[in-house]
Coordinates of C-alpha atoms in Angstrom, one line a residue:
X1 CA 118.4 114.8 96.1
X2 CA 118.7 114.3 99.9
X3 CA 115.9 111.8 101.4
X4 CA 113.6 113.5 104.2
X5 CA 114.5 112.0 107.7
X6 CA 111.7 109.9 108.8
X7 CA 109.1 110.2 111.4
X8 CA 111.1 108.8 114.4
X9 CA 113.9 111.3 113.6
X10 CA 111.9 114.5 112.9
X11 CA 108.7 113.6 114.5
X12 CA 107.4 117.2 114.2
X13 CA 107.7 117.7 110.3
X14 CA 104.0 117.7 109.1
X15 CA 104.5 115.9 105.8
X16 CA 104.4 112.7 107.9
X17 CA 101.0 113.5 109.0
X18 CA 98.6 110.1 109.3
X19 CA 95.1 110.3 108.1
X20 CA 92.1 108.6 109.3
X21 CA 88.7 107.8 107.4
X22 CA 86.5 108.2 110.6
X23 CA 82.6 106.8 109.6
X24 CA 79.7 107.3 111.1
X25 CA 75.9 106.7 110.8
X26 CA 72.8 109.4 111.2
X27 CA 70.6 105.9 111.8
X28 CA 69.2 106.3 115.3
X29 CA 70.3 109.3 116.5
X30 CA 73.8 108.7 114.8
X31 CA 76.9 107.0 115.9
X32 CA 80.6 107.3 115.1
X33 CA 81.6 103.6 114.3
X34 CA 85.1 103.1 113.0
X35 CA 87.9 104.7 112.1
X36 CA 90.2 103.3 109.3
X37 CA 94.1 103.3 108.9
X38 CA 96.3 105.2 109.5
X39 CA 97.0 106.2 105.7
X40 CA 99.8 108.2 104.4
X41 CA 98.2 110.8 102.5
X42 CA 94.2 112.4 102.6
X43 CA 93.5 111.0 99.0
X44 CA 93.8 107.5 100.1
X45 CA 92.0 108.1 103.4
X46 CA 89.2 109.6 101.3
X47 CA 89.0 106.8 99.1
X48 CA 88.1 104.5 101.5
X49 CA 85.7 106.9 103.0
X50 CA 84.1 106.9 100.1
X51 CA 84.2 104.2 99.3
X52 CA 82.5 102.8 102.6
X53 CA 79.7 105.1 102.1
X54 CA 76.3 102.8 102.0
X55 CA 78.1 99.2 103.0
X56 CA 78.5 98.6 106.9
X57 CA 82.1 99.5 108.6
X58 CA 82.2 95.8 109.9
X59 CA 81.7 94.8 105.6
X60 CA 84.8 97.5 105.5
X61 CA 86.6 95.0 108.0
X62 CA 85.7 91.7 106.0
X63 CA 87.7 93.4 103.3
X64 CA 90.3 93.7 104.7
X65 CA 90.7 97.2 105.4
X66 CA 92.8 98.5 108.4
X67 CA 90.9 100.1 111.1
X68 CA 89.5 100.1 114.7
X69 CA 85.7 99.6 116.2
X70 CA 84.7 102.8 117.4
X71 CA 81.3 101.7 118.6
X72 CA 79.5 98.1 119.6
X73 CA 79.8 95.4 117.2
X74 CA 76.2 94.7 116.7
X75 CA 76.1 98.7 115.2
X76 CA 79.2 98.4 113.7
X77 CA 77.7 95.1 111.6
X78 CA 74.5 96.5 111.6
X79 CA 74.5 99.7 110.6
X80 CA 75.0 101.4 107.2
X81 CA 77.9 104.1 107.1
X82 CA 76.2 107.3 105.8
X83 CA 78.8 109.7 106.4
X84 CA 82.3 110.3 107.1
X85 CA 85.0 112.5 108.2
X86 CA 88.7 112.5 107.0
X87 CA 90.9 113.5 109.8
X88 CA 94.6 114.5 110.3
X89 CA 96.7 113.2 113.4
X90 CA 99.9 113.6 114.1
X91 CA 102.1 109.9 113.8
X92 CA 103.5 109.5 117.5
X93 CA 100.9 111.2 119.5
X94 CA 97.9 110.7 117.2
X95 CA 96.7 114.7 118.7
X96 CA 94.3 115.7 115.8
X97 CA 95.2 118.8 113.7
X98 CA 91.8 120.8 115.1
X99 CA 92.2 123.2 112.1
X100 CA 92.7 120.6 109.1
X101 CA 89.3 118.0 108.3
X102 CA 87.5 117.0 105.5
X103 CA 83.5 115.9 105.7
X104 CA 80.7 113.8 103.4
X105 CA 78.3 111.5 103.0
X106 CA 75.6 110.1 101.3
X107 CA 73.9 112.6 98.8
X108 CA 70.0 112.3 99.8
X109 CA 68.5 112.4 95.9
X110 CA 64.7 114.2 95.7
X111 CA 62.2 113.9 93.5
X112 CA 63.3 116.7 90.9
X113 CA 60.0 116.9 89.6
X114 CA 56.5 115.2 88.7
X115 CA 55.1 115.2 85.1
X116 CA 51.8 114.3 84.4
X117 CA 50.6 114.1 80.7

């Protein structure tokens, strides 16, 4: 079987795509506050996404997870990540594929019901 030429030598092939967990909070008006990787495929970018749902981006950090500071460091220690978005950039000019994304967040749980006796 033939290996696939890598990035630098077909930088155009989209299976070398680079995906981004991109986390935000809706706390005060909401805020975009990091972004982690890059990783190689959206399953792995999701995990962390998920994974960073509830806990703080800068907690996120402390683990040891790869990432940039997309917003002050006071929010980004502060604030709890309630939602996220997993993106898809392209490896050398990290341009965002505008029609591929995947959204979530924290599931808001209601009171199903009151019973009385």
């Amino acid at each position: 079987m033939a290996e696939e030429p890598g990035v630098t030598h077909n930088p155009d092939n989209p299976s070398h795509w680079h995906y981004y967990a991109v986390v935000g909070t809706t706390i005060g008006g909401g805020h975009t506050l990091a972004e982690f990787g890059p990783h190689p495929t959206a399953l792995s970018a999701l995990q962390v996404a998920v994974h960073a749902v509830n806990h703080t981006a800068y907690s996120m950090f402390e683990q040891g997870v790869v990432g940039h500071m997309l917003a002050d460091a006071a929010m980004v220690e502060r604030l709890p990540v309630t939602n996220f978005t997993v993106e898809r950039q392209h490896p050398v000019t990290r341009a965002p594929d505008a029609a591929w994304s995947l959204s979530g967040g924290r599931r808001a749980w209601g009171v199903a019901a009151h019973l009385t006796a």
